[in-house]
mmCIF file of C-alpha atoms and ligand atoms in Angstrom:
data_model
loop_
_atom_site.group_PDB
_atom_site.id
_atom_site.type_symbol
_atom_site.label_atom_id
_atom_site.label_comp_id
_atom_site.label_asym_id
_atom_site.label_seq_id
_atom_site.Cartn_x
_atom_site.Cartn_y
_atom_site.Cartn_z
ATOM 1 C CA UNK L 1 -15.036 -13.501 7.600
ATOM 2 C CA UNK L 2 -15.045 -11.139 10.709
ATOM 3 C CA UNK L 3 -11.539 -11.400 11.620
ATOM 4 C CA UNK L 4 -10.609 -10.399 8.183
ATOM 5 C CA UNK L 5 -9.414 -6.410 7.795
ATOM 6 C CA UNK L 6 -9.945 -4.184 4.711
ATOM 7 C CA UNK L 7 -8.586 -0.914 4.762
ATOM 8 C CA UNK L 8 -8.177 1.787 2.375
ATOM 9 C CA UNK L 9 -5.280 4.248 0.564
ATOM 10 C CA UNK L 10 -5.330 7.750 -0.790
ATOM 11 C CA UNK L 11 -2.805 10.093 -1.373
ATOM 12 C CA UNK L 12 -2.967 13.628 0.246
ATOM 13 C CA UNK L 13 -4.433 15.890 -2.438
ATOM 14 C CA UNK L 14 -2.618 18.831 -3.496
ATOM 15 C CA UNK L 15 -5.257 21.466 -4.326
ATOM 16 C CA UNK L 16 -8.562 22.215 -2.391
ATOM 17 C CA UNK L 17 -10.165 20.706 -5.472
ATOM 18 C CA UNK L 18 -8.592 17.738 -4.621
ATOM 19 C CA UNK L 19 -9.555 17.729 -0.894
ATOM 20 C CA UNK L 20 -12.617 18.501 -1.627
ATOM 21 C CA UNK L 21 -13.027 15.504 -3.977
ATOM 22 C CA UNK L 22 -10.749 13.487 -1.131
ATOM 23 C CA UNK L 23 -13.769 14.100 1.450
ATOM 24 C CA UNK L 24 -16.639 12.831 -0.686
ATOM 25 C CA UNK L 25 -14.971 9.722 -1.273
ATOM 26 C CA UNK L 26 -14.107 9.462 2.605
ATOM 27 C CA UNK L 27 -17.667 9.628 2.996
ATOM 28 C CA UNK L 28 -18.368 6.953 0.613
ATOM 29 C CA UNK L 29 -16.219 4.945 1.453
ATOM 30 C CA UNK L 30 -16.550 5.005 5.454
ATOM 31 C CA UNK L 31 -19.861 3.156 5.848
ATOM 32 C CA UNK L 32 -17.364 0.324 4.428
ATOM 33 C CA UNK L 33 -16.305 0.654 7.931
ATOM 34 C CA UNK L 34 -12.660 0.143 7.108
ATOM 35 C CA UNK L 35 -10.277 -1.100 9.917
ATOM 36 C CA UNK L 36 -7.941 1.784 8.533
ATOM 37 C CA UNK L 37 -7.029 4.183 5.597
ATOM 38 C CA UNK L 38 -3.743 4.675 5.125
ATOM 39 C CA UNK L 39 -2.421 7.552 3.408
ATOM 40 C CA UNK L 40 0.893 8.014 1.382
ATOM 41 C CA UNK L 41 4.015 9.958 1.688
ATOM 42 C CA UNK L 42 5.799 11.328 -1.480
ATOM 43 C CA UNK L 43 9.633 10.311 -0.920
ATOM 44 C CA UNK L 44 11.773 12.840 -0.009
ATOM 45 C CA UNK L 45 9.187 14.473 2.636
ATOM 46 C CA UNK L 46 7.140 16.352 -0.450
ATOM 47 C CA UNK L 47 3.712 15.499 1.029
ATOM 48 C CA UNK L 48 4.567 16.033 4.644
ATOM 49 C CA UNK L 49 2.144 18.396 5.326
ATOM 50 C CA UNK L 50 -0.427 16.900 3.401
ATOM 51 C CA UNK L 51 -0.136 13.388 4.664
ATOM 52 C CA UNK L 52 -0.109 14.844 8.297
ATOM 53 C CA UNK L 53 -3.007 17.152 7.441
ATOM 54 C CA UNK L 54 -5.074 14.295 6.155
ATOM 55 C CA UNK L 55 -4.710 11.553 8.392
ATOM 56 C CA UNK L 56 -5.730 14.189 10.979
ATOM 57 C CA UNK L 57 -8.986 14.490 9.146
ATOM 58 C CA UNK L 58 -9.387 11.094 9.047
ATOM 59 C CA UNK L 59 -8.581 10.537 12.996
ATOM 60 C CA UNK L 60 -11.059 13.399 13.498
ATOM 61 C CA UNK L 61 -13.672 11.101 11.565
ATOM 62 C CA UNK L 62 -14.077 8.272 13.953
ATOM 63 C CA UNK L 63 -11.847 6.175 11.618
ATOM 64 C CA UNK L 64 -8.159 4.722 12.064
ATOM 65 C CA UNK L 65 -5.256 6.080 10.170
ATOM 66 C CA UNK L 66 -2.244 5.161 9.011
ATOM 67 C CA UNK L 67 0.105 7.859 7.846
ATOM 68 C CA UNK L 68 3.036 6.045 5.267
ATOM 69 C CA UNK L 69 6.662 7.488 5.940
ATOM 70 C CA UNK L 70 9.515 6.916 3.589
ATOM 71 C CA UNK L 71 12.841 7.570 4.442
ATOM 72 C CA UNK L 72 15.569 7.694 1.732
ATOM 73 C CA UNK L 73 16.542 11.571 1.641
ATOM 74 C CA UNK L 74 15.344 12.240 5.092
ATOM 75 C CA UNK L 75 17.917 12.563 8.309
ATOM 76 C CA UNK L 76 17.410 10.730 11.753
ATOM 77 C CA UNK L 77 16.193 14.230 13.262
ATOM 78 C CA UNK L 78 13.638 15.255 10.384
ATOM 79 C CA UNK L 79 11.897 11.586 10.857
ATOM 80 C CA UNK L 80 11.915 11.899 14.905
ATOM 81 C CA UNK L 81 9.703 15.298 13.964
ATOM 82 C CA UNK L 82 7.729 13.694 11.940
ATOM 83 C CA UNK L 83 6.905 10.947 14.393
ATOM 84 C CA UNK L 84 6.280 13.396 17.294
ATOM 85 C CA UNK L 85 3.626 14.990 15.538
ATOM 86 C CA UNK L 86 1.999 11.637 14.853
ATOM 87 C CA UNK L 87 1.868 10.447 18.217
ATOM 88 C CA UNK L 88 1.204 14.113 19.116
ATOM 89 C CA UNK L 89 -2.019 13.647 16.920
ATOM 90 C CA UNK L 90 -2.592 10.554 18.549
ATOM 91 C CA UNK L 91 -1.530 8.149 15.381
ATOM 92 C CA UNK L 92 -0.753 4.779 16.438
ATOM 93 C CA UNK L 93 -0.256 2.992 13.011
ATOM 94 C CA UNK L 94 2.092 3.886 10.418
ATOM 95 C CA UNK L 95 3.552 2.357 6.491
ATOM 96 C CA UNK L 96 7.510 2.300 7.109
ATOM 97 C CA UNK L 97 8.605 2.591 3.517
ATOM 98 C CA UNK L 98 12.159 3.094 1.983
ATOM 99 C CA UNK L 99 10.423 5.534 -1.081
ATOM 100 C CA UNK L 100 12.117 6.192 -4.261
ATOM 101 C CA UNK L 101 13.990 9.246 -4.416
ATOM 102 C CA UNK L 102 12.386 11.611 -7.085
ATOM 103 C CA UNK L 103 15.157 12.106 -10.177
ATOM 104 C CA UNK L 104 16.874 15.680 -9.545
ATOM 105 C CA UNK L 105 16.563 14.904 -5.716
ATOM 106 C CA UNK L 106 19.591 14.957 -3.709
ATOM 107 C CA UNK L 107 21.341 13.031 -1.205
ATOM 108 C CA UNK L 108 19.794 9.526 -0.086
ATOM 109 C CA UNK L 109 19.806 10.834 3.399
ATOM 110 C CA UNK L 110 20.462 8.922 6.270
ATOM 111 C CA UNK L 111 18.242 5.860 5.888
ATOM 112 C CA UNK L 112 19.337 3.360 3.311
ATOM 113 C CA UNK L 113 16.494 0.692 3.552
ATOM 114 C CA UNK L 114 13.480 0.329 4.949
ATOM 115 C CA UNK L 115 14.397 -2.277 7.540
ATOM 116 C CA UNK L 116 16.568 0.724 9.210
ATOM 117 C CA UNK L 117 13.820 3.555 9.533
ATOM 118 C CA UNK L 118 11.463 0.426 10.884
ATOM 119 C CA UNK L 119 14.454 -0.631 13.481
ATOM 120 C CA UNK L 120 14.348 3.408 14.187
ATOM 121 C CA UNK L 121 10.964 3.819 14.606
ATOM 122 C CA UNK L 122 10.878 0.844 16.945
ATOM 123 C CA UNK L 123 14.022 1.987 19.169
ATOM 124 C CA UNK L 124 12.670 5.530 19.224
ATOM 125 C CA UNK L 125 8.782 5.018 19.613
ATOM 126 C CA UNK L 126 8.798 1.508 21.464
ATOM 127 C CA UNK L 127 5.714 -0.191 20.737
ATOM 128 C CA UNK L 128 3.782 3.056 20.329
ATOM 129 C CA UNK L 129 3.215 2.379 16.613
ATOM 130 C CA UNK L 130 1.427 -0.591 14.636
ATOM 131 C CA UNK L 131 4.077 -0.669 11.870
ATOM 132 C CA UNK L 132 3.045 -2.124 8.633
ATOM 133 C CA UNK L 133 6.009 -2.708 5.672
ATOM 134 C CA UNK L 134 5.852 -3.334 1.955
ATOM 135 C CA UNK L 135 6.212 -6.780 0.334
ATOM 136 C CA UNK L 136 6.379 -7.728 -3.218
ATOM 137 C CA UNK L 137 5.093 -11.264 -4.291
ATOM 138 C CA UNK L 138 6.565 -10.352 -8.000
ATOM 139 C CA UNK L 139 9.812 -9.053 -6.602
ATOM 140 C CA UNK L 140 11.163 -5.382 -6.213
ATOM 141 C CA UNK L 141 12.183 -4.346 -9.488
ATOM 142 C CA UNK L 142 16.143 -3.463 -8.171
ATOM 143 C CA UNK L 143 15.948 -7.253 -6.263
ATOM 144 C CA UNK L 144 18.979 -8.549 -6.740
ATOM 145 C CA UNK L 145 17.068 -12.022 -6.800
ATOM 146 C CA UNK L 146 14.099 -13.570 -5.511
ATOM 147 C CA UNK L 147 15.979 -14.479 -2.616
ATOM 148 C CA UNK L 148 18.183 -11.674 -1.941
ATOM 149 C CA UNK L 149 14.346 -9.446 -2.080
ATOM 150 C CA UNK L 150 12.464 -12.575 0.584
ATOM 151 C CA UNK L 151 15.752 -12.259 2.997
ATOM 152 C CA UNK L 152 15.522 -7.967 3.300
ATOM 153 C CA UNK L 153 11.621 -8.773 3.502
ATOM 154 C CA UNK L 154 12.722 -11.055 6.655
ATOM 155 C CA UNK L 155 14.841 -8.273 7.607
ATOM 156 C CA UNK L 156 12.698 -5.555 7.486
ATOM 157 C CA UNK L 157 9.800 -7.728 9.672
ATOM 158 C CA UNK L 158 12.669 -8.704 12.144
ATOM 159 C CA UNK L 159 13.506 -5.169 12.716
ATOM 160 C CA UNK L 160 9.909 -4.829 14.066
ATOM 161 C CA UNK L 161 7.182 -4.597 11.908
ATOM 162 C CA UNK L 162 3.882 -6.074 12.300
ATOM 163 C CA UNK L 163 2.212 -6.597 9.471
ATOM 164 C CA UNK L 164 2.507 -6.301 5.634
ATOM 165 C CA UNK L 165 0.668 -4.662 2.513
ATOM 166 C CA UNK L 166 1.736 -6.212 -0.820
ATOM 167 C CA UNK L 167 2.625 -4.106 -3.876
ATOM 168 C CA UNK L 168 -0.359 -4.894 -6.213
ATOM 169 C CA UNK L 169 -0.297 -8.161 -8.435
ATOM 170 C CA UNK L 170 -3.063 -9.803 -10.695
ATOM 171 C CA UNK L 171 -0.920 -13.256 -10.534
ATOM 172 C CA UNK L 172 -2.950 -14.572 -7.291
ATOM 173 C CA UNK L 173 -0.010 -17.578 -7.497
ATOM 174 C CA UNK L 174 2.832 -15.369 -6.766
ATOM 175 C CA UNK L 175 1.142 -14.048 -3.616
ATOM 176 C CA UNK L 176 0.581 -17.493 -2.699
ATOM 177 C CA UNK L 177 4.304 -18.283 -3.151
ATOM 178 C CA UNK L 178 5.266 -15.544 -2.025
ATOM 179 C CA UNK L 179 3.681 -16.139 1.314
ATOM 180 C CA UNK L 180 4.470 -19.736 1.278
ATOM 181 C CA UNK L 181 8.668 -18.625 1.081
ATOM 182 C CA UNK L 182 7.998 -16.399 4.144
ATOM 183 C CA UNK L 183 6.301 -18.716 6.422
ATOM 184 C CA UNK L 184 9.248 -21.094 5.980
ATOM 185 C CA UNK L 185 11.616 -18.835 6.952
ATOM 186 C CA UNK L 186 9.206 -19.037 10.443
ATOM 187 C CA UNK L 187 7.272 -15.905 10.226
ATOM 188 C CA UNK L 188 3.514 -15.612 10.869
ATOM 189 C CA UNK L 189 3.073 -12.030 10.272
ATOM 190 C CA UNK L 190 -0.061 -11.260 8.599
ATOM 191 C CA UNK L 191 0.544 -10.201 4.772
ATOM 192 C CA UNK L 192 -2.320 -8.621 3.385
ATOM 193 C CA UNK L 193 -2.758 -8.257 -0.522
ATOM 194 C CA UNK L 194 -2.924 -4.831 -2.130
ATOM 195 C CA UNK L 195 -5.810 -4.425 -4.604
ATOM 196 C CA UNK L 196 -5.620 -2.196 -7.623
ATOM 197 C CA UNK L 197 -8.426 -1.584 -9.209
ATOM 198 C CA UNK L 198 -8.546 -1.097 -12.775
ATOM 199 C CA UNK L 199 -10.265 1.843 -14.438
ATOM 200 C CA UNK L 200 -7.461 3.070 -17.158
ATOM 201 C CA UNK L 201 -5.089 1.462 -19.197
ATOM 202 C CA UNK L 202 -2.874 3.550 -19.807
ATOM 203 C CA UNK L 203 -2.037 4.891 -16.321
ATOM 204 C CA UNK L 204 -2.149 0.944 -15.111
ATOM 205 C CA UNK L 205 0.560 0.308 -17.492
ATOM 206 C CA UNK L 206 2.457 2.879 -16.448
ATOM 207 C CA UNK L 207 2.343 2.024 -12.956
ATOM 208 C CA UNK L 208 3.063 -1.784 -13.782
ATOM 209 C CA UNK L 209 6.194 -0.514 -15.349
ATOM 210 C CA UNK L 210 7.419 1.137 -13.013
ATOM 211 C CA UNK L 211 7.049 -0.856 -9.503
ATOM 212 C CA UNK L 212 7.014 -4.136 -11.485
ATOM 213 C CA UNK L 213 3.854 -5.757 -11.218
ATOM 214 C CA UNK L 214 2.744 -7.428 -14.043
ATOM 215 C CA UNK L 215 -0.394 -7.232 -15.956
ATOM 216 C CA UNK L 216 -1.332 -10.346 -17.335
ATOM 217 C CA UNK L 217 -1.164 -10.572 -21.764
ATOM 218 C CA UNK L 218 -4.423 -11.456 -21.225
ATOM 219 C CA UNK L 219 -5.873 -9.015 -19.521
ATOM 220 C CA UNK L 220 -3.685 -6.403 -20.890
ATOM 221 C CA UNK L 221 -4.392 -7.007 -24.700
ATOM 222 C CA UNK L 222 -8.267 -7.028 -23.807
ATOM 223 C CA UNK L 223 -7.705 -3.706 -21.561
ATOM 224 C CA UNK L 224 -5.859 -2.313 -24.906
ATOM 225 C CA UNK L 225 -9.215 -3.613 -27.521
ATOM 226 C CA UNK L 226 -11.263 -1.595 -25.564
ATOM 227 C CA UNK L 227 -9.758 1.823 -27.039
ATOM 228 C CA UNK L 228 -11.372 4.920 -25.134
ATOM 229 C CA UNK L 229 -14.316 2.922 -24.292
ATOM 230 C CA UNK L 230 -14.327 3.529 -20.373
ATOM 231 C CA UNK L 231 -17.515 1.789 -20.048
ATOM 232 C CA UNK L 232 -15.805 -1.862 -21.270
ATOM 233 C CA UNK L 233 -12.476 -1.331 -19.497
ATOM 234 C CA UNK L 234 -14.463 -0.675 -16.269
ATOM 235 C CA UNK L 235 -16.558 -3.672 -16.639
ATOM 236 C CA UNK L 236 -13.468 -5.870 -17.672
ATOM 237 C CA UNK L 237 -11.812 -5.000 -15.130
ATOM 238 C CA UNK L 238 -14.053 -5.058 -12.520
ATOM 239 C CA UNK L 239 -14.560 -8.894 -13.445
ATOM 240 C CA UNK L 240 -10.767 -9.495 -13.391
ATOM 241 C CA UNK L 241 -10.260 -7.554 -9.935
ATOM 242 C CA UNK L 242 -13.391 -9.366 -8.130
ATOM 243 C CA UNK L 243 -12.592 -12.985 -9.621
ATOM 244 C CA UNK L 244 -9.108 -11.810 -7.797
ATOM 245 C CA UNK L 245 -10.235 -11.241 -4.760
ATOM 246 C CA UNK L 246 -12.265 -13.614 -4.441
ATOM 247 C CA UNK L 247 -9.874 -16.122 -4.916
ATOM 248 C CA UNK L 248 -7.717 -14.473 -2.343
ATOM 249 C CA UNK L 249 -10.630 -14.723 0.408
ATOM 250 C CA UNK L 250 -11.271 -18.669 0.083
ATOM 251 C CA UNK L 251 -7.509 -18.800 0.630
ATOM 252 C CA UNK L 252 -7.886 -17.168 3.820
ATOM 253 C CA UNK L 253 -6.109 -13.992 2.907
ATOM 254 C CA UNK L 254 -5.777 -11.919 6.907
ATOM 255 C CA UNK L 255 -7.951 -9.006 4.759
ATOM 256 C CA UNK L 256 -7.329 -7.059 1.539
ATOM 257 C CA UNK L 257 -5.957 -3.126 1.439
ATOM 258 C CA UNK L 258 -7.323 -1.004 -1.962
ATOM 259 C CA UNK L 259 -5.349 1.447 -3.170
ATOM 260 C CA UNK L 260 -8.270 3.967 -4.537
ATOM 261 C CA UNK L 261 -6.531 6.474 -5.997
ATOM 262 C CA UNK L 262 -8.620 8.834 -4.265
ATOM 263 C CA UNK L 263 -11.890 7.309 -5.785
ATOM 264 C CA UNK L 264 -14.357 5.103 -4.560
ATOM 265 C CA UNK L 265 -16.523 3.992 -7.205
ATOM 266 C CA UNK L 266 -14.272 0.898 -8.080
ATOM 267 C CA UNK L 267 -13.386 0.244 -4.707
ATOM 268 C CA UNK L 268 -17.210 0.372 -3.856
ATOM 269 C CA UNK L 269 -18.175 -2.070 -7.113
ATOM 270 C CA UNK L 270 -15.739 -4.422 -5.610
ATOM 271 C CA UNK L 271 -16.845 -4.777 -2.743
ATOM 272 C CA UNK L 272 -20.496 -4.852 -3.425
ATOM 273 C CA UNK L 273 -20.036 -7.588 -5.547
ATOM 274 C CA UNK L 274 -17.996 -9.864 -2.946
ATOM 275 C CA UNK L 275 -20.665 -9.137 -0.742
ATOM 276 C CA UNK L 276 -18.584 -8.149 1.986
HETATM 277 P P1 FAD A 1 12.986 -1.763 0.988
HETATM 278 O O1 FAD A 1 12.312 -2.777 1.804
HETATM 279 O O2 FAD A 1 14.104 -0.989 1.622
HETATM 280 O O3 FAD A 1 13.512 -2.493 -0.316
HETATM 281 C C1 FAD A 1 13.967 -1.757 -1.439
HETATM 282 C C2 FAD A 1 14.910 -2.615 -2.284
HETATM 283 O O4 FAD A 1 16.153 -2.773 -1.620
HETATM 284 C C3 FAD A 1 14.419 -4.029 -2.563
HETATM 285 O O5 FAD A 1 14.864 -4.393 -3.845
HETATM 286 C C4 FAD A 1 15.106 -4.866 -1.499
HETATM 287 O O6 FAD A 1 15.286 -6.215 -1.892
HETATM 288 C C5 FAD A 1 16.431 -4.139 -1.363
HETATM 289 N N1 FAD A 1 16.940 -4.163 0.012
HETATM 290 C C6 FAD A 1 16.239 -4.002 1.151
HETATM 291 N N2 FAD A 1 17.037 -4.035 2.226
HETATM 292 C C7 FAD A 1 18.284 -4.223 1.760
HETATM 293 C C8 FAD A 1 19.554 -4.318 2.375
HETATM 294 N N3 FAD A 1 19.672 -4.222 3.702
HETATM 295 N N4 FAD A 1 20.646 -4.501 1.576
HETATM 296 C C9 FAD A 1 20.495 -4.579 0.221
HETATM 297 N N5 FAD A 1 19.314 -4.487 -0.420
HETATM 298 C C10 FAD A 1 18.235 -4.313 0.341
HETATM 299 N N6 FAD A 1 6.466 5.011 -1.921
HETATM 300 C C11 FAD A 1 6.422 6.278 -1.477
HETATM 301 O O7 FAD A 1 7.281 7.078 -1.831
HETATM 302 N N7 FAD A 1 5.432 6.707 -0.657
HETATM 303 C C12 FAD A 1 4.458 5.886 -0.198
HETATM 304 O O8 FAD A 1 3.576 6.305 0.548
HETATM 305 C C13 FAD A 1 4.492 4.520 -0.629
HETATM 306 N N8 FAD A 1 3.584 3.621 -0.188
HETATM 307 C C14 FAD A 1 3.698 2.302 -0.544
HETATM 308 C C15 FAD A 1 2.816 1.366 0.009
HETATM 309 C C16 FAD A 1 2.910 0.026 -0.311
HETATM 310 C C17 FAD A 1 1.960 -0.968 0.329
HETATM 311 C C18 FAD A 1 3.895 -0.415 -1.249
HETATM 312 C C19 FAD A 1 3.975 -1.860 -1.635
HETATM 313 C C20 FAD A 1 4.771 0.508 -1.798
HETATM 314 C C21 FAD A 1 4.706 1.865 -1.449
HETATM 315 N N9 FAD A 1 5.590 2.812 -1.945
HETATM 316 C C22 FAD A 1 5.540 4.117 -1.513
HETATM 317 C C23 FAD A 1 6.630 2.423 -2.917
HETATM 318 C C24 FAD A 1 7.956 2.042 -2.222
HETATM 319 O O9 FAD A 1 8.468 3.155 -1.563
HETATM 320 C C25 FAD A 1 8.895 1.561 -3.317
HETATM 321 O O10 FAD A 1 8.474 0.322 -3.786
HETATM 322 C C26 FAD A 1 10.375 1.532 -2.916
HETATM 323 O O11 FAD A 1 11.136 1.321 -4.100
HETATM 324 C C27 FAD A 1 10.753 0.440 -1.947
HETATM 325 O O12 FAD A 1 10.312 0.681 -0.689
HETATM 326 P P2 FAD A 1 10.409 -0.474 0.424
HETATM 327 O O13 FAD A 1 10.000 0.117 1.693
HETATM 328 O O14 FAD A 1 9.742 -1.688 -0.024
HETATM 329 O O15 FAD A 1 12.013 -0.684 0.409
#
């Protein structure tokens, strides 16, 4: 189990509400003793303060972060800034990301792909950076095909990346696959699941929708029953997310990376329960 890494997501809060609310969970959540927490990047450079700001809290902390970038709508020169502050602040691990442009937002920017801002980051920063990418054992949604989506996930590792963080899934089988496809094409780079915990209905079928993971009938019509009782859906869905990982973990998963949503009461339940 030691050689096994968990690490952690939030999103840089936009209010001092927010940060406020950001910190206590950062204290919850640190005697975890995560290997990292990552923290994301709204497409389009929205959170670029924010993301900078917070993973410079977090360094400040004792504890490793990981900043995300995304490219699409962003020039060459703007993501050479961006990277100089990071290794100015002494970041050495970093989420290359394509993003989604935001609807109303311009131009797609220099970068089409995420493969090309990892190649960049590589040919501008050497080996400075740890570079983590995204992977998605139930496809990208604009995939042209399964194999068209496993061939730019080759690419994209190729181009330099270390390691990967999957989109979330509840189907542990199409990680497995997925995982399976990649090592035949000859590469051993660790691919780590992403866990999303589930603590509202609504907003995890929103998500699903969009970025294409699927939620299980199953699970879904029993999340549904439940109605506003939080209490059940929290419960339910605890079982479903630790009988999840805990499949993953006898597989020999390289570790497991939560996306929190800024809160760590699931995260915490989790892991209590797998004993970790
Ligand atoms: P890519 O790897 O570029 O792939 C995007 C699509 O293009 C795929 O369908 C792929 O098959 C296709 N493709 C790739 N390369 C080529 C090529 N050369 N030619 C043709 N087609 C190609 N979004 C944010 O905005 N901010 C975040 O902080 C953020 N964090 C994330 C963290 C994780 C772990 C994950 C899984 C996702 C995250 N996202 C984030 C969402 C992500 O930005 C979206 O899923 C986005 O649509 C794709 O990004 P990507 O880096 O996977 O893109």
């Amino acid at each position: 189990m030691q050689d096994r890494y968990f690490s952690f997501e939030f999103f840089p809060p936009k209010t001092a509400e927010g940060t406020e609310k950001l910190r206590n969970t950062r204290a919850q959540l640190a005697p975890l003793k995560p290997k990292y927490i990552s923290v994301t990047f709204g497409a389009g450079g929205t959170t670029q303060q924010g993301t900078l700001d917070a993973v410079l809290e977090i360094q400040r902390d004792g504890i490793e972060a990981a900043p995300h970038l995304s490219c699409v709508g962003s020039s060459r020169e703007s993501i050479r800034e961006i990277l100089k502050k990071y290794r100015e602040g002494g970041i050495r691990h970093i989420v290359a990301l394509r993003g989604d442009m935001p609807s109303g937002m311009g131009e797609i920017g220099e970068f089409r792909y995420a493969n090309e801002l990892v190649e960049f980051i590589r040919a501008e920063t050497g080996d400075w950076f740890n570079i983590e990418v995204a992977a998605y054992p139930e496809y990208h949604p604009q995939a042209k095909s399964p194999r068209h989506d496993l061939e730019n996930f080759v690419r994209k590792v190729k181009a330099g990346a270390n390691s990967a963080i999957t989109q979330y899934f509840y189907n542990a089988d199409a990680y497995f696959r997925f995982v399976d496809d990649v090592r035949a094409t000859g590469l051993e780079v660790p691919i780590v699941p992403g866990i999303m915990p589930i603590t509202n209905y609504t907003q995890l079928m929103r998500f699903s929708e969009t970025c294409g993971a699927e939620v299980p009938r199953w699970v879904a019509k029993r999340l549904e029953s439940f109605g506003d009782d939080r209490e059940s859906i929290r419960a339910f869905g605890l079982d479903v997310v630790t009988a999840l990982c805990e499949r993953l973990l006898a597989a020999g998963v390289p570790g497991l990376h939560f996306y929190t949503l800024n809160a760590a009461g699931a995260t915490k339940a989790i892991w209590q329960r797998l004993k970790l």
